[in-house]
Amino acid sequence: MEQYVNGRTEGYIFLNRQNVETGKPLCKATIEEIAKEIAKRAGCRNVATVHVYRKTFASREYQRTKDILYVSHRLGHANTAVTEKYYICDDILADRKMANVA
């Protein structure tokens, strides 16, 4: 990754191969195709989209840290309510249930 980034400190990380010199990013459709191909090669039979990868990342980070503010920041959200509602709501509900059982 370090070699790929090649010292760039701003702009997009993943660039379109045909437009590397101009700094144009990959289009959404290409990124979705790559996500699906990665899942296929890994033997995943479920639907794999960029959103699924992002939600999985958020969920794992929350499970690891139990810090919604940290996860929200990592996802680039300005408000933790968005993170809680769309990304880690199931994890928070499970934590609350466990707290009530204990």
Coordinates of N, CA and C in Angstrom, one line a residue:
M1 N 0.8 -1.2 0.0 CA 0.0 0.0 0.0 C 0.9 1.2 0.0
E2 N 1.9 1.2 0.8 CA 2.8 2.4 0.8 C 3.4 2.7 -0.5
Q3 N 3.8 1.6 -1.2 CA 4.4 1.8 -2.6 C 3.3 2.3 -3.5
Y4 N 2.1 1.8 -3.4 CA 1.0 2.3 -4.2 C 0.7 3.8 -4.0
V5 N 0.6 4.2 -2.7 CA 0.3 5.6 -2.4 C 1.4 6.5 -2.9
N6 N 2.7 6.0 -2.8 CA 3.8 6.6 -3.4 C 4.0 8.1 -2.9
G7 N 3.9 8.3 -1.6 CA 4.2 9.6 -1.0 C 3.0 10.6 -1.1
R8 N 1.9 10.2 -1.8 CA 0.8 11.2 -1.8 C 0.2 11.5 -0.4
T9 N 0.0 12.7 -0.1 CA -0.6 13.0 1.2 C -2.0 13.6 1.1
E10 N -2.5 13.8 -0.1 CA -3.9 14.3 -0.3 C -4.4 13.7 -1.6
G11 N -5.7 13.9 -1.7 CA -6.4 13.3 -2.9 C -6.9 11.9 -2.6
Y12 N -7.3 11.3 -3.7 CA -7.9 9.9 -3.6 C -6.8 8.9 -3.5
I13 N -7.1 7.8 -2.8 CA -6.1 6.7 -2.7 C -6.2 5.7 -3.8
F14 N -7.4 5.3 -4.2 CA -7.6 4.4 -5.2 C -8.0 5.1 -6.5
L15 N -7.1 5.1 -7.5 CA -7.3 5.8 -8.7 C -7.6 4.9 -9.9
N16 N -8.3 5.5 -10.8 CA -8.6 4.8 -12.1 C -7.3 4.5 -12.8
R17 N -7.1 3.3 -13.3 CA -5.8 3.0 -14.0 C -5.6 3.8 -15.2
Q18 N -6.6 4.2 -15.9 CA -6.4 4.9 -17.1 C -6.1 6.4 -16.8
N19 N -6.4 6.9 -15.6 CA -6.3 8.3 -15.3 C -5.4 8.5 -14.0
V20 N -4.4 7.7 -13.8 CA -3.6 7.8 -12.6 C -2.9 9.2 -12.6
E21 N -2.5 9.7 -13.7 CA -1.8 10.9 -13.8 C -2.7 12.1 -13.4
T22 N -4.0 12.0 -13.8 CA -4.9 13.1 -13.5 C -5.5 13.0 -12.1
G23 N -5.3 11.9 -11.4 CA -5.8 11.7 -10.1 C -7.3 11.4 -10.0
K24 N -7.9 10.9 -11.1 CA -9.3 10.6 -11.0 C -9.6 9.3 -10.2
P25 N -10.6 9.3 -9.4 CA -10.8 8.2 -8.5 C -11.6 7.1 -9.3
L26 N -11.6 5.9 -8.7 CA -12.4 4.8 -9.3 C -13.8 5.2 -9.2
C27 N -14.6 4.8 -10.2 CA -16.1 5.1 -10.1 C -16.7 4.1 -9.1
K28 N -17.9 4.4 -8.7 CA -18.6 3.5 -7.7 C -18.9 2.1 -8.3
A29 N -19.2 2.0 -9.5 CA -19.5 0.7 -10.1 C -18.3 -0.2 -10.1
T30 N -17.1 0.4 -10.4 CA -15.9 -0.4 -10.4 C -15.6 -0.8 -9.0
I31 N -15.8 0.0 -8.0 CA -15.5 -0.4 -6.6 C -16.4 -1.5 -6.2
E32 N -17.7 -1.4 -6.6 CA -18.7 -2.5 -6.2 C -18.3 -3.8 -6.9
E33 N -17.8 -3.7 -8.2 CA -17.3 -4.9 -8.9 C -16.2 -5.6 -8.1
I34 N -15.2 -4.7 -7.7 CA -14.1 -5.2 -7.0 C -14.5 -5.9 -5.7
A35 N -15.4 -5.3 -4.9 CA -15.9 -5.8 -3.7 C -16.6 -7.2 -3.9
K36 N -17.4 -7.3 -5.0 CA -18.0 -8.6 -5.3 C -17.0 -9.7 -5.7
E37 N -16.0 -9.3 -6.4 CA -14.9 -10.2 -6.9 C -14.1 -10.7 -5.7
I38 N -13.8 -9.8 -4.7 CA -13.1 -10.2 -3.5 C -13.9 -11.3 -2.8
A39 N -15.2 -11.0 -2.6 CA -16.0 -12.0 -1.9 C -16.1 -13.3 -2.6
K40 N -16.2 -13.3 -3.9 CA -16.3 -14.5 -4.8 C -15.0 -15.3 -4.6
R41 N -13.9 -14.6 -4.7 CA -12.6 -15.4 -4.5 C -12.4 -16.0 -3.2
A42 N -13.0 -15.3 -2.2 CA -12.9 -15.8 -0.8 C -14.0 -16.9 -0.5
G43 N -14.8 -17.2 -1.5 CA -15.8 -18.3 -1.3 C -17.1 -17.8 -0.6
C44 N -17.3 -16.5 -0.5 CA -18.4 -16.0 0.2 C -19.7 -16.2 -0.7
R45 N -20.7 -16.7 -0.2 CA -21.9 -16.9 -1.0 C -23.0 -15.8 -0.7
N46 N -22.7 -15.0 0.2 CA -23.6 -13.9 0.5 C -23.4 -12.7 -0.4
V47 N -24.3 -11.8 -0.4 CA -24.1 -10.5 -1.2 C -23.1 -9.7 -0.6
A48 N -22.1 -9.3 -1.3 CA -21.0 -8.4 -0.8 C -21.0 -7.1 -1.6
T49 N -21.3 -6.0 -0.8 CA -21.2 -4.7 -1.4 C -20.3 -3.9 -0.5
V50 N -19.9 -2.7 -1.0 CA -19.0 -1.8 -0.2 C -19.7 -1.5 1.1
H51 N -21.0 -1.3 1.1 CA -21.8 -1.0 2.3 C -21.7 -2.2 3.3
V52 N -21.7 -3.4 2.8 CA -21.6 -4.6 3.7 C -20.2 -4.6 4.4
Y53 N -19.2 -4.3 3.6 CA -17.8 -4.3 4.1 C -17.7 -3.2 5.2
R54 N -18.3 -2.0 4.9 CA -18.2 -0.9 5.8 C -19.0 -1.1 7.1
K55 N -20.1 -1.7 7.0 CA -20.9 -2.1 8.2 C -20.2 -3.2 9.0
T56 N -19.6 -4.1 8.3 CA -18.8 -5.1 9.1 C -17.7 -4.5 9.8
F57 N -16.9 -3.6 9.1 CA -15.8 -2.9 9.8 C -16.3 -2.2 11.0
A58 N -17.4 -1.4 10.9 CA -18.0 -0.7 12.0 C -18.3 -1.6 13.2
S59 N -19.0 -2.7 12.8 CA -19.5 -3.6 13.8 C -18.3 -4.2 14.6
R60 N -17.3 -4.6 13.8 CA -16.1 -5.2 14.5 C -15.3 -4.2 15.3
E61 N -15.2 -3.0 14.9 CA -14.5 -2.0 15.6 C -15.3 -1.7 16.9
Y62 N -16.6 -1.6 16.8 CA -17.4 -1.4 18.0 C -17.3 -2.6 19.0
Q63 N -17.3 -3.8 18.5 CA -17.2 -5.0 19.4 C -15.8 -5.0 20.1
R64 N -14.8 -4.5 19.3 CA -13.5 -4.5 19.9 C -13.3 -3.4 20.9
T65 N -13.8 -2.2 20.6 CA -13.6 -1.0 21.5 C -14.7 -0.6 22.4
K66 N -15.9 -0.9 22.0 CA -17.1 -0.5 22.7 C -17.2 1.1 22.8
D67 N -16.6 1.7 21.8 CA -16.5 3.2 21.8 C -17.2 3.7 20.5
I68 N -18.4 4.1 20.7 CA -19.2 4.6 19.5 C -18.6 5.9 18.9
L69 N -18.0 6.7 19.8 CA -17.4 8.0 19.3 C -16.2 7.6 18.4
Y70 N -15.4 6.7 18.8 CA -14.2 6.3 18.0 C -14.7 5.7 16.7
V71 N -15.7 4.8 16.7 CA -16.1 4.2 15.4 C -16.7 5.3 14.5
S72 N -17.5 6.1 15.1 CA -18.1 7.2 14.3 C -17.0 8.1 13.6
H73 N -16.0 8.4 14.4 CA -14.9 9.1 13.8 C -14.2 8.4 12.7
R74 N -13.9 7.1 12.9 CA -13.3 6.3 11.9 C -14.1 6.2 10.6
L75 N -15.4 6.3 10.7 CA -16.3 6.2 9.5 C -16.5 7.6 8.9
G76 N -16.0 8.6 9.6 CA -16.1 10.0 9.0 C -17.5 10.6 9.3
H77 N -18.2 10.1 10.2 CA -19.5 10.7 10.6 C -19.3 11.9 11.5
A78 N -20.1 12.9 11.3 CA -20.1 14.1 12.1 C -20.9 13.9 13.4
N79 N -21.8 12.9 13.4 CA -22.7 12.7 14.5 C -22.7 11.2 14.8
T80 N -22.7 10.8 16.1 CA -22.7 9.4 16.4 C -24.1 8.8 16.2
A81 N -25.1 9.6 16.1 CA -26.4 9.0 15.9 C -26.5 8.3 14.6
V82 N -25.8 8.8 13.5 CA -25.8 8.1 12.2 C -25.1 6.8 12.4
T83 N -24.0 6.7 13.1 CA -23.2 5.5 13.3 C -24.1 4.5 14.0
E84 N -24.8 4.9 15.1 CA -25.6 4.0 15.9 C -26.8 3.5 15.1
K85 N -27.4 4.4 14.3 CA -28.7 4.0 13.6 C -28.4 3.0 12.4
Y86 N -27.3 3.3 11.6 CA -27.1 2.6 10.4 C -26.0 1.5 10.5
Y87 N -25.1 1.6 11.4 CA -24.0 0.7 11.4 C -23.9 -0.2 12.6
I88 N -24.1 0.2 13.8 CA -23.9 -0.7 14.9 C -25.1 -0.8 15.8
C89 N -26.3 -0.6 15.3 CA -27.5 -0.7 16.1 C -27.7 -2.1 16.7
D90 N -27.4 -3.1 15.9 CA -27.6 -4.5 16.4 C -26.6 -4.8 17.6
D91 N -25.4 -4.3 17.5 CA -24.4 -4.5 18.5 C -24.7 -3.8 19.8
I92 N -25.3 -2.6 19.7 CA -25.6 -1.8 20.9 C -26.8 -2.5 21.5
L93 N -27.8 -3.0 20.8 CA -29.0 -3.7 21.3 C -28.5 -4.9 22.1
A94 N -27.6 -5.7 21.5 CA -27.1 -6.9 22.1 C -26.4 -6.6 23.4
D95 N -25.6 -5.5 23.4 CA -24.9 -5.1 24.7 C -25.9 -4.7 25.8
R96 N -27.0 -4.0 25.4 CA -28.0 -3.6 26.3 C -28.8 -4.8 26.9
K97 N -29.0 -5.8 26.0 CA -29.7 -7.0 26.5 C -28.8 -7.8 27.5
M98 N -27.5 -7.8 27.2 CA -26.6 -8.5 28.1 C -26.5 -7.8 29.4
A99 N -26.5 -6.5 29.4 CA -26.4 -5.7 30.6 C -27.7 -5.9 31.5
N100 N -28.8 -6.1 30.9 CA -30.1 -6.4 31.6 C -30.1 -7.8 32.2
V101 N -29.4 -8.7 31.6 CA -29.4 -10.1 32.0 C -28.5 -10.2 33.2
A102 N -27.4 -9.5 33.2 CA -26.3 -9.7 34.2 C -26.7 -9.2 35.5

